Short mmCIF file of C-alpha atoms and ligand atoms in Angstrom, two decimals:
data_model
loop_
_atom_site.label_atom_id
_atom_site.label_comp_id
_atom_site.label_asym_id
_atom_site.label_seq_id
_atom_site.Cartn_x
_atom_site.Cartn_y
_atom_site.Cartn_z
CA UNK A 1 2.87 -13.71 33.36
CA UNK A 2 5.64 -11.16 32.49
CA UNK A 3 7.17 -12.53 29.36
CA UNK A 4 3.37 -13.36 27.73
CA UNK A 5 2.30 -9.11 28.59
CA UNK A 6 5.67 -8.38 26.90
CA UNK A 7 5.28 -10.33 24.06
CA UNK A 8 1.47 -8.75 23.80
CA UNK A 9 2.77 -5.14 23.92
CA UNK A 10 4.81 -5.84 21.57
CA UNK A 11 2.43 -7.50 19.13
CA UNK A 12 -0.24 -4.44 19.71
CA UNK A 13 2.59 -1.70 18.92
CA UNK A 14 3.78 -3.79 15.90
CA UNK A 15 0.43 -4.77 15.03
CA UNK A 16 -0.47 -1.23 14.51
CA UNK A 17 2.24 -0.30 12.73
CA UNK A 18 2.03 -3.40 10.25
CA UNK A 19 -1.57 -2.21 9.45
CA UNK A 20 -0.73 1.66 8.89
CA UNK A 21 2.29 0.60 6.49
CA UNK A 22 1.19 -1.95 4.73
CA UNK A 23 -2.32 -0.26 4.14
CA UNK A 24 -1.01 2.96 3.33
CA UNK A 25 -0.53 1.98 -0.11
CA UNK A 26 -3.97 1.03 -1.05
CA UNK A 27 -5.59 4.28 0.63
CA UNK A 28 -8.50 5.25 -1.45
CA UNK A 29 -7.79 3.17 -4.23
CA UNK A 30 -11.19 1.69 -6.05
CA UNK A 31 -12.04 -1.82 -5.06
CA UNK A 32 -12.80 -4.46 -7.77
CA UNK A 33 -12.94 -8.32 -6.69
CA UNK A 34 -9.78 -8.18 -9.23
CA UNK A 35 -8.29 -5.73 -6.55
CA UNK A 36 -8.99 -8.10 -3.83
CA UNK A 37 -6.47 -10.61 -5.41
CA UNK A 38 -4.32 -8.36 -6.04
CA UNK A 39 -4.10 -7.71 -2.18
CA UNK A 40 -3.52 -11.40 -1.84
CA UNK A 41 -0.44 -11.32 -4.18
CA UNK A 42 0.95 -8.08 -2.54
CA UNK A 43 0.69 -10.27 0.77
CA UNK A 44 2.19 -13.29 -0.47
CA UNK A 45 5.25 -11.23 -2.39
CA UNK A 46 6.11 -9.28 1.00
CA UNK A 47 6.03 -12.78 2.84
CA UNK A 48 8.83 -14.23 0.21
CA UNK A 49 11.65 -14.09 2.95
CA UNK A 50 14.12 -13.34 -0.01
CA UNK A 51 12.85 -10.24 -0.73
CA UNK A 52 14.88 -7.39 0.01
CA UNK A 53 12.88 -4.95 2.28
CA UNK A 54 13.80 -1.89 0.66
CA UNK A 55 12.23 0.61 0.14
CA UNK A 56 10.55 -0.02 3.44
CA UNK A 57 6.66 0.56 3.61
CA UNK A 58 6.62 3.97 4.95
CA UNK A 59 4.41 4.63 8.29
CA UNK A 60 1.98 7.37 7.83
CA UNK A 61 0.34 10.09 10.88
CA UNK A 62 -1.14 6.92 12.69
CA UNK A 63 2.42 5.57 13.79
CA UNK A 64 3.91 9.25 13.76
CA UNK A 65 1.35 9.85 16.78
CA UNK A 66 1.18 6.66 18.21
CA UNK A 67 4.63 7.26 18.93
CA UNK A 68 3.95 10.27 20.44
CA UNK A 69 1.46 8.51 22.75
CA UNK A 70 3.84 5.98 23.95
CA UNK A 71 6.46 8.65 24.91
CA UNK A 72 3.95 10.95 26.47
CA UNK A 73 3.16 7.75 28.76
CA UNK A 74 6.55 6.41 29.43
CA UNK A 75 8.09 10.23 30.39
CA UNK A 76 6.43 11.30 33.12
CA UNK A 77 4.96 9.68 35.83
CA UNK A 78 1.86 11.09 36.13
CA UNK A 79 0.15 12.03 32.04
CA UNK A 80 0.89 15.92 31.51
CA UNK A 81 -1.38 16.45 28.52
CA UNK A 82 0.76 20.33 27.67
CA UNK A 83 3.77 17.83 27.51
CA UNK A 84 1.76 15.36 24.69
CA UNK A 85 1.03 18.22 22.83
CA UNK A 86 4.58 19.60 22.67
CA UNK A 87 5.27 15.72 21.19
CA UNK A 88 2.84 15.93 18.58
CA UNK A 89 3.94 19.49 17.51
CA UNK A 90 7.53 19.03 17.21
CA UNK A 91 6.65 15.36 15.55
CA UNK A 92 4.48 17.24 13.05
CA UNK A 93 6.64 19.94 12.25
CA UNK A 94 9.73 17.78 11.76
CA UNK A 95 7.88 15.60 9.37
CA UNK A 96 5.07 17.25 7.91
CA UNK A 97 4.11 15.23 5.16
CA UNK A 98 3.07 11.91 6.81
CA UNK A 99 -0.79 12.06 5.42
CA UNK A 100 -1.84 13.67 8.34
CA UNK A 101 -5.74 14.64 8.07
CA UNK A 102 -6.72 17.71 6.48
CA UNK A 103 -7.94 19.48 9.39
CA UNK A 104 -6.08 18.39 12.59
CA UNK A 105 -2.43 20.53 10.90
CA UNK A 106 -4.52 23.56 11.89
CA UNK A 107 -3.85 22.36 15.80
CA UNK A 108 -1.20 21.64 15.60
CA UNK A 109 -0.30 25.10 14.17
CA UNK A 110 -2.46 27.15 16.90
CA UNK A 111 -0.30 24.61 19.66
CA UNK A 112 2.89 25.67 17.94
CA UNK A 113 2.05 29.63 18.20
CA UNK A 114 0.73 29.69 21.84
CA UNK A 115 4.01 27.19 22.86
CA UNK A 116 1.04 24.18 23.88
CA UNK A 117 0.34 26.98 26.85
CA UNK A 118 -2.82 25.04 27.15
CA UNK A 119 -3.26 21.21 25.33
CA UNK A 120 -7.18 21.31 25.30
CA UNK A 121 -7.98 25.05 23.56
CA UNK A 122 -7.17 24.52 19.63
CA UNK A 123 -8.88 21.51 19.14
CA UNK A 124 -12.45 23.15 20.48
CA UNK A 125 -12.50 25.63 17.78
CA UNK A 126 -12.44 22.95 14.65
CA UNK A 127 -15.29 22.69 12.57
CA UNK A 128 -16.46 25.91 13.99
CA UNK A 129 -16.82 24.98 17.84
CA UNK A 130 -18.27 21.69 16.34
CA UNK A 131 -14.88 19.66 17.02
CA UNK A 132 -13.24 17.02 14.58
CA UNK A 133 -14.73 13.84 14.78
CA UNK A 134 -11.95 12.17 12.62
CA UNK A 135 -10.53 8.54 13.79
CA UNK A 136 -7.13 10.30 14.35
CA UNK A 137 -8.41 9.55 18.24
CA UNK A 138 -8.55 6.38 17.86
CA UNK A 139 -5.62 5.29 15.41
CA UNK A 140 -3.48 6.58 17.78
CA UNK A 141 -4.75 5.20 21.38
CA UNK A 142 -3.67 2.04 21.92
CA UNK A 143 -0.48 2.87 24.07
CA UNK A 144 -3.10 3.82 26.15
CA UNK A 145 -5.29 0.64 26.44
CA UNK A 146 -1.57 -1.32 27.19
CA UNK A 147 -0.42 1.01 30.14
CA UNK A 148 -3.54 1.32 31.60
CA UNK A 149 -4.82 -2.04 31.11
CA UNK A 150 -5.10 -3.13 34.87
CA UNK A 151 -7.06 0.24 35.50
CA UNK A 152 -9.91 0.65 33.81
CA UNK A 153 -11.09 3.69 34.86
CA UNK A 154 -8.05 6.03 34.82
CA UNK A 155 -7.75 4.17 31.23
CA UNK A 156 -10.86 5.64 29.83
CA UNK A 157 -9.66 9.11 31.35
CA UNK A 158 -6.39 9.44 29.70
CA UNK A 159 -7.75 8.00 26.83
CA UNK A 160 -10.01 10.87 26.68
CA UNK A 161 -7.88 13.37 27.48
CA UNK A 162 -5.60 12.76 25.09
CA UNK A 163 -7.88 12.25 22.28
CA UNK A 164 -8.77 15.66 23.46
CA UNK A 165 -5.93 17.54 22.24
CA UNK A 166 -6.79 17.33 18.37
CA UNK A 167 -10.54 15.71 18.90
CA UNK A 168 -13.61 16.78 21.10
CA UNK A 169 -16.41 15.81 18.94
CA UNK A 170 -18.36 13.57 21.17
CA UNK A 171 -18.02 10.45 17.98
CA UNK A 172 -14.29 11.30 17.97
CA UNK A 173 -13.88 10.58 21.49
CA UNK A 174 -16.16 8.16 22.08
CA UNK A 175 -14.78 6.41 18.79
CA UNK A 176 -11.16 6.44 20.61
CA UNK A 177 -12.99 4.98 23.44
CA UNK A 178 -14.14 2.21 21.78
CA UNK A 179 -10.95 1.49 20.02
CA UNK A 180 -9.17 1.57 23.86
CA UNK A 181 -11.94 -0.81 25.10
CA UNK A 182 -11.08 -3.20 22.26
CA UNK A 183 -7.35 -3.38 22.64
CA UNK A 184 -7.13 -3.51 25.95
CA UNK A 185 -9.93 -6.81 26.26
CA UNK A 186 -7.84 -8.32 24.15
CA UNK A 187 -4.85 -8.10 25.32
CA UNK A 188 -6.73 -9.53 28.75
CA UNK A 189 -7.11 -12.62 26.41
CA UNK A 190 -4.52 -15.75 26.48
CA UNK A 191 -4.02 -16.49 23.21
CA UNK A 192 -3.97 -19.95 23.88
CA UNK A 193 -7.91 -19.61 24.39
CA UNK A 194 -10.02 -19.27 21.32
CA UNK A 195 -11.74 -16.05 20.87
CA UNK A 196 -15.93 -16.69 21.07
CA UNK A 197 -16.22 -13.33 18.57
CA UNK A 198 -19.74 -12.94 19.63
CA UNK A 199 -19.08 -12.91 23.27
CA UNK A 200 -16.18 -10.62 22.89
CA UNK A 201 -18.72 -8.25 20.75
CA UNK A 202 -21.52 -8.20 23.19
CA UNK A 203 -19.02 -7.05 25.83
CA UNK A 204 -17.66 -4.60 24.05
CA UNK A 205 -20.98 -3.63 23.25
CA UNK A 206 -21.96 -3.53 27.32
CA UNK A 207 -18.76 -1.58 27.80
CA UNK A 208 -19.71 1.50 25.01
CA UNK A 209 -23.33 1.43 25.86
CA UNK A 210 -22.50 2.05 29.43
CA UNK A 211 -20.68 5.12 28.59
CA UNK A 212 -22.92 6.29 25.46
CA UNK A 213 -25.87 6.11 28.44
CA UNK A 214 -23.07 7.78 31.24
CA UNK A 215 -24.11 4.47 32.96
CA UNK A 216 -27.97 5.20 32.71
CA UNK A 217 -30.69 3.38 31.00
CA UNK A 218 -30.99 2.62 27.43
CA UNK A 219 -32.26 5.85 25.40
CA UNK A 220 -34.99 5.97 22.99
CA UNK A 221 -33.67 8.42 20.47
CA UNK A 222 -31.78 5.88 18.84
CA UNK A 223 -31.06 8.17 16.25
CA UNK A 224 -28.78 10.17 18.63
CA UNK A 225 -25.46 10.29 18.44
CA UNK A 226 -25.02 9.40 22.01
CA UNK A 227 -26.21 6.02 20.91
CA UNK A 228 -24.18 5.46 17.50
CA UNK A 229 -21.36 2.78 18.99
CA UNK A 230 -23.71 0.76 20.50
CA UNK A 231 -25.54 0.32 17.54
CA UNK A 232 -22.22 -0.48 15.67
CA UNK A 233 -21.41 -2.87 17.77
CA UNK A 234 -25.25 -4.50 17.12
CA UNK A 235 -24.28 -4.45 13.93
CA UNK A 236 -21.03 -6.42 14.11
CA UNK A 237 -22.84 -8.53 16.09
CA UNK A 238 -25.16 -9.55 13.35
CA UNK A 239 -22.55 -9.46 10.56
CA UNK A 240 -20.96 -11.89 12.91
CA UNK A 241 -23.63 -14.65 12.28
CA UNK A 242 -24.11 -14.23 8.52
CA UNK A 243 -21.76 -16.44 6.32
CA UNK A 244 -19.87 -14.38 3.20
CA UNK A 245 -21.30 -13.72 -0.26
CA UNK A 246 -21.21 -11.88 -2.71
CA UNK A 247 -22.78 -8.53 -1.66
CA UNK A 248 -21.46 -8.64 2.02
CA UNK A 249 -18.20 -6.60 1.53
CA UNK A 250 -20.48 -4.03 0.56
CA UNK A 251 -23.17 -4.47 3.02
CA UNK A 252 -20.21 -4.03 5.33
CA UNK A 253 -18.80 -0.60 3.72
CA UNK A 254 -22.74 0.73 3.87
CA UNK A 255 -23.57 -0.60 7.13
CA UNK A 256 -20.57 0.19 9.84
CA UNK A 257 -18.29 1.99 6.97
CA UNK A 258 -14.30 2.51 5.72
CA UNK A 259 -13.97 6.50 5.67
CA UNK A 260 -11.83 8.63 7.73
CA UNK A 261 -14.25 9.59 10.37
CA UNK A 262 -14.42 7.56 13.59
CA UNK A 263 -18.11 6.22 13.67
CA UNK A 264 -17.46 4.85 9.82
CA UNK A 265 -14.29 2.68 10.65
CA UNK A 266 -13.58 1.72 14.77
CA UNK A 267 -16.43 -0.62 14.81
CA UNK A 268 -15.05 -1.62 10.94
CA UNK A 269 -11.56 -2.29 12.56
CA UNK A 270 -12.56 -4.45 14.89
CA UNK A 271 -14.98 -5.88 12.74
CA UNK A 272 -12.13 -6.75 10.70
CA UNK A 273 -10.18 -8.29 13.75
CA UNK A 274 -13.42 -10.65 14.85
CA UNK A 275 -14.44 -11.89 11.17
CA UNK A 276 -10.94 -12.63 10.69
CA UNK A 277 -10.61 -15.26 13.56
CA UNK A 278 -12.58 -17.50 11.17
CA UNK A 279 -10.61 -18.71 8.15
CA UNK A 280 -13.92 -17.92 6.00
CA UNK A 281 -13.48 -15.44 3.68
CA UNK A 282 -12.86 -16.58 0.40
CA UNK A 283 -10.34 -14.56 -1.22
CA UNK A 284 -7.80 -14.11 1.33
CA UNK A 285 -5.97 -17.42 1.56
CA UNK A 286 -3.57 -17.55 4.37
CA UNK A 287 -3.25 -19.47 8.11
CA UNK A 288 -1.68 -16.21 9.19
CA UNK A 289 -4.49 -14.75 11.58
CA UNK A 290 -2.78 -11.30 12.04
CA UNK A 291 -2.54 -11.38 8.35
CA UNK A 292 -6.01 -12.14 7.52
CA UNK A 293 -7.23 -9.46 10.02
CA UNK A 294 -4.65 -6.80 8.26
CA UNK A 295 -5.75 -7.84 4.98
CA UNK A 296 -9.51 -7.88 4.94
CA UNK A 297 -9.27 -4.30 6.34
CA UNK A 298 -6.82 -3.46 3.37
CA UNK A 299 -9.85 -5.23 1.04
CA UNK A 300 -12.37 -3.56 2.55
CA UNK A 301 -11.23 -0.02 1.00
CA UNK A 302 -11.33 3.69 1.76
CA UNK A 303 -9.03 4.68 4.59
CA UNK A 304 -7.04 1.47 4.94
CA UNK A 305 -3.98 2.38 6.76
CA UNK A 306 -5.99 3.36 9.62
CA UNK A 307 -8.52 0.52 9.93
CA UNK A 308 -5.88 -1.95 9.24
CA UNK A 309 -3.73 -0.23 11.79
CA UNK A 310 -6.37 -0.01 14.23
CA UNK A 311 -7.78 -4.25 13.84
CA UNK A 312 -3.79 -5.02 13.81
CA UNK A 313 -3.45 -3.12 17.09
CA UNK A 314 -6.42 -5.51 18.53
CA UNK A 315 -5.01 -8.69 16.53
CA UNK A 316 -1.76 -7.75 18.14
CA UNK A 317 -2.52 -7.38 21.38
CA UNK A 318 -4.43 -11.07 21.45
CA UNK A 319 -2.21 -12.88 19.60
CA UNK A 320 1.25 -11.19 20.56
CA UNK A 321 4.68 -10.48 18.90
CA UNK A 322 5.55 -14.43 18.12
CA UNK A 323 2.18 -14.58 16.13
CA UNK A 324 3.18 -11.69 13.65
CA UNK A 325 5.09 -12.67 10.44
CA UNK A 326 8.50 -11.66 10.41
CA UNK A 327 8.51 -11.52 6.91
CA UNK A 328 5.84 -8.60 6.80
CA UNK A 329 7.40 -7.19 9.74
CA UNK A 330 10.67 -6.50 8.42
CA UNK A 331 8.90 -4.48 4.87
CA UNK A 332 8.03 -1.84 7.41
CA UNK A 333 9.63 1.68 8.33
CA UNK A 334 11.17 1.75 11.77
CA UNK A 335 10.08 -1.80 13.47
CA UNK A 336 13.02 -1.81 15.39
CA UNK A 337 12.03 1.37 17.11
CA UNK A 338 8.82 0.33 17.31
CA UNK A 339 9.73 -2.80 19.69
CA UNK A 340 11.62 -0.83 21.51
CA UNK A 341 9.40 1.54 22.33
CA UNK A 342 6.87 -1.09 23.16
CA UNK A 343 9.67 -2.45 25.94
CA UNK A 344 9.75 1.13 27.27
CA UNK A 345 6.56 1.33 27.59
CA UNK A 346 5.80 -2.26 29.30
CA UNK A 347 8.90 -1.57 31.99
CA UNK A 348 7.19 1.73 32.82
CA UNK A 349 4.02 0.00 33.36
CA UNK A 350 5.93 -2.60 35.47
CA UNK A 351 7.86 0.18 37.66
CA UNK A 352 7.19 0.15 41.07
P1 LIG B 1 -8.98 15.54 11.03
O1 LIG B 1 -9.34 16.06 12.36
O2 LIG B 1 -8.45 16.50 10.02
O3 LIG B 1 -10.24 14.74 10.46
C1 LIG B 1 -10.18 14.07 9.24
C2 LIG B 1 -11.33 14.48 8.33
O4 LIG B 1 -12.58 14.11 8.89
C3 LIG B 1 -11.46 15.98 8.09
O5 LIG B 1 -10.53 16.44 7.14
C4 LIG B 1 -12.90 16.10 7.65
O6 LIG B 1 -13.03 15.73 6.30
C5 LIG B 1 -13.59 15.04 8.49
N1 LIG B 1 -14.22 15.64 9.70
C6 LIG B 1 -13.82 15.49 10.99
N2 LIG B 1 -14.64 16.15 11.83
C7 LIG B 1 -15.58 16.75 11.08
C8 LIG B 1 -16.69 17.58 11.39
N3 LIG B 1 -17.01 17.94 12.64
N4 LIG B 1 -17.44 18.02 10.34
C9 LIG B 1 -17.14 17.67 9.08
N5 LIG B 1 -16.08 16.89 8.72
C10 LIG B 1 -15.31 16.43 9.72
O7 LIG B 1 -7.80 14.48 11.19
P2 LIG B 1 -7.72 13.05 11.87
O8 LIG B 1 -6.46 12.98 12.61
O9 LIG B 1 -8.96 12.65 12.57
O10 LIG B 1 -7.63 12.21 10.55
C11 LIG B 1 -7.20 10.93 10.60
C12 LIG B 1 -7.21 10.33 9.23
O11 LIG B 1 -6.52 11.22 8.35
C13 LIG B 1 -6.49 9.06 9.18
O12 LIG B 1 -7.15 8.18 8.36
C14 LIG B 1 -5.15 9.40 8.61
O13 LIG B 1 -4.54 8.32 7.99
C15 LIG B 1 -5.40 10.60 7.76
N6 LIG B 1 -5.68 10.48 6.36
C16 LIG B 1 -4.89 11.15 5.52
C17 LIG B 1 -5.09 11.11 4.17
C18 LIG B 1 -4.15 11.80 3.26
O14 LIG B 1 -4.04 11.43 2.11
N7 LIG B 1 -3.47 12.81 3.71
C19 LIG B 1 -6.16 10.42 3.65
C20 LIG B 1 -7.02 9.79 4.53
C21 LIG B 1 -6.76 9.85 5.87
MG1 LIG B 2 -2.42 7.60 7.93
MG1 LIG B 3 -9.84 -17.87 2.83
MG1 LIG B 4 -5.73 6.86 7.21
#
């Protein structure tokens, strides 16, 4: 029903926004179980509702091109990948200093000099010919998974096309992929019905193997990189059935990651979302599902903003805007352009 895929837009928009601002802060910082309750205390001092929300929490490169994303879908009828790249430019240029990764400002430079003549040519040449295989894909497609959630296929297209313009490294793609699988089967979810967090794994895990084998049987060079998601997602899957100690933040970290590249934090993101569902982790003490899927990213370490943006976009799009806390909302830069956005895009998925 209308109102419920409105509501969800909105909490996957939000959701990744909530995740890139409030994570931004603890980007890189060292880890201690001391810094874990720290977390908890920066949570429950942004969810006083008397505190005053300035300064906001800024947004970082994740919401600066997720922005972009949405626009590029809700301008034109048909996706004009010369016209997203034009977005991202004149976004980067008019803010520069949003944390944007190290390498991708060296696109958006060659874009800028050859007027985005043609989207796809810069981004081959990173990492000599190699292509970038950061998650700046992925943090940045879920606009994608909402417009094109009732069409798979021409989902996973523009979803690779437009990771295309800054990423062709086959785990930068495929790690946007994944992301865009996850968002959009939740958002297929009522959130009235309980998530089974093993069933929603193994079909995510169908869903990347599928395209990591171009639809083909399963390889035997696991070791390839054409088969790294799927054994992320077997990996999830087992972290899934082991209860929490002591060492299993860091088994975590080793086994599926928290850096800036894609196959070392989209399977940790919705990880995150999954493990979260379960009020079992012991030093995050809170009701607040959305919350306790933001947070454990944030506990997790490394690059925070972006796997806490990317599990909140998930989060969000299950659980919807009601389900977010109001509280946290309101701490972060440019909500209220964020929702807005999110209607835009959800009435230009609805046009005729
Ligand atoms: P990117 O394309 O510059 O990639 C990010 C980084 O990944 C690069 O700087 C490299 O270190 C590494 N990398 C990617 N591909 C390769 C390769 N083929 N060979 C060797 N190294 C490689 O930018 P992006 O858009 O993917 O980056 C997204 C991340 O950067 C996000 O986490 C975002 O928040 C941002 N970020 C910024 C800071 C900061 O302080 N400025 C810190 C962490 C992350
Ligand atoms: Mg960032
Ligand atoms: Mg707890
Ligand atoms: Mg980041």
């Amino acid at each position: 029903d209308q109102i419920t895929m409105r509501s969800k837009f909105r909490g996957a928009m939000l959701g990744s926004l909530m995740g890139d601002c409030l994570g931004a802060p603890y980007e890189f910082c060292d880890i201690t179980p001391g810094t874990k309750m720290q977390i908890q205390k920066y949570f429950d001092d942004l969810g006083d509702p008397n505190l005053k929300p300035q300064p906001f929490k800024k947004y970082t490169d994740d919401t600066a091109m997720l922005k972009s994303m949405a626009k590029f879908l809700i301008d034109k009828p048909e996706p004009d990948f010369n016209f997203l790249a034009k977005l991202f430019v004149k976004e980067f240029f008019s803010e520069p200093r949003r944390g944007y990764g190290e390498n991708v400002v060296e696109v958006f430079c060659k874009l800028r000099d050859t007027k985005c003549g043609d989207a796809f040519s810069p981004a081959k040449t990173q990492f000599n010919g190699q292509g970038s295989y950061g998650n700046g894909g992925a943090m940045r497609v879920a606009p994608v998974a909402l417009f094109y959630h009732s069409d798979y296929q021409k989902m996973l297209e523009v979803a690779e096309k437009a990771t295309n313009v800054t990423h062709t490294h086959l785990l930068g793609v495929n790690g946007a992929l994944l992301q865009c699988i996850a968002v959009q089967q939740a958002l297929m979810i009522d959130p009235k019905n309980k998530i089974n967090a093993k069933k929603f794994c193994h079909e995510i895990f169908k869903k990347i193997r599928f395209l990591e084998t171009k639809g083909g049987q399963d390889r035997h060079d696991v070791e390839s990189e054409e088969c790294t998601y799927q054994l992320k997602m077997k990996i999830v899957e087992n972290f899934l059935s082991r209860k929490f100690d002591d060492e299993f933040d860091d088994e975590v970290i080793i086994c599926l990651g928290n850096g800036v590249s894609a196959h070392e934090s989209v399977a940790t993101a919705i990880f995150c979302f999954l493990k979260a569902l379960d009020d079992d982790i012991p030093y995050i003490k809170t009701d607040d599902i959305y919350r306790r899927t933001i947070q454990y990213a944030i506990s997790l370490g490394g690059d925070t903003d972006t796997i806490a943006c990317m599990a909140g976009a998930i989060c969000g799009a299950y659980l919807g805007e009601d389900a977010l806390n109001k509280n946290l909302m309101k701490h972060c830069e440019k909500y209220k352009d964020i929702i807005e956005l999110a209607d835009n895009l959800f009435d230009a998925h609805s046009a005729p």
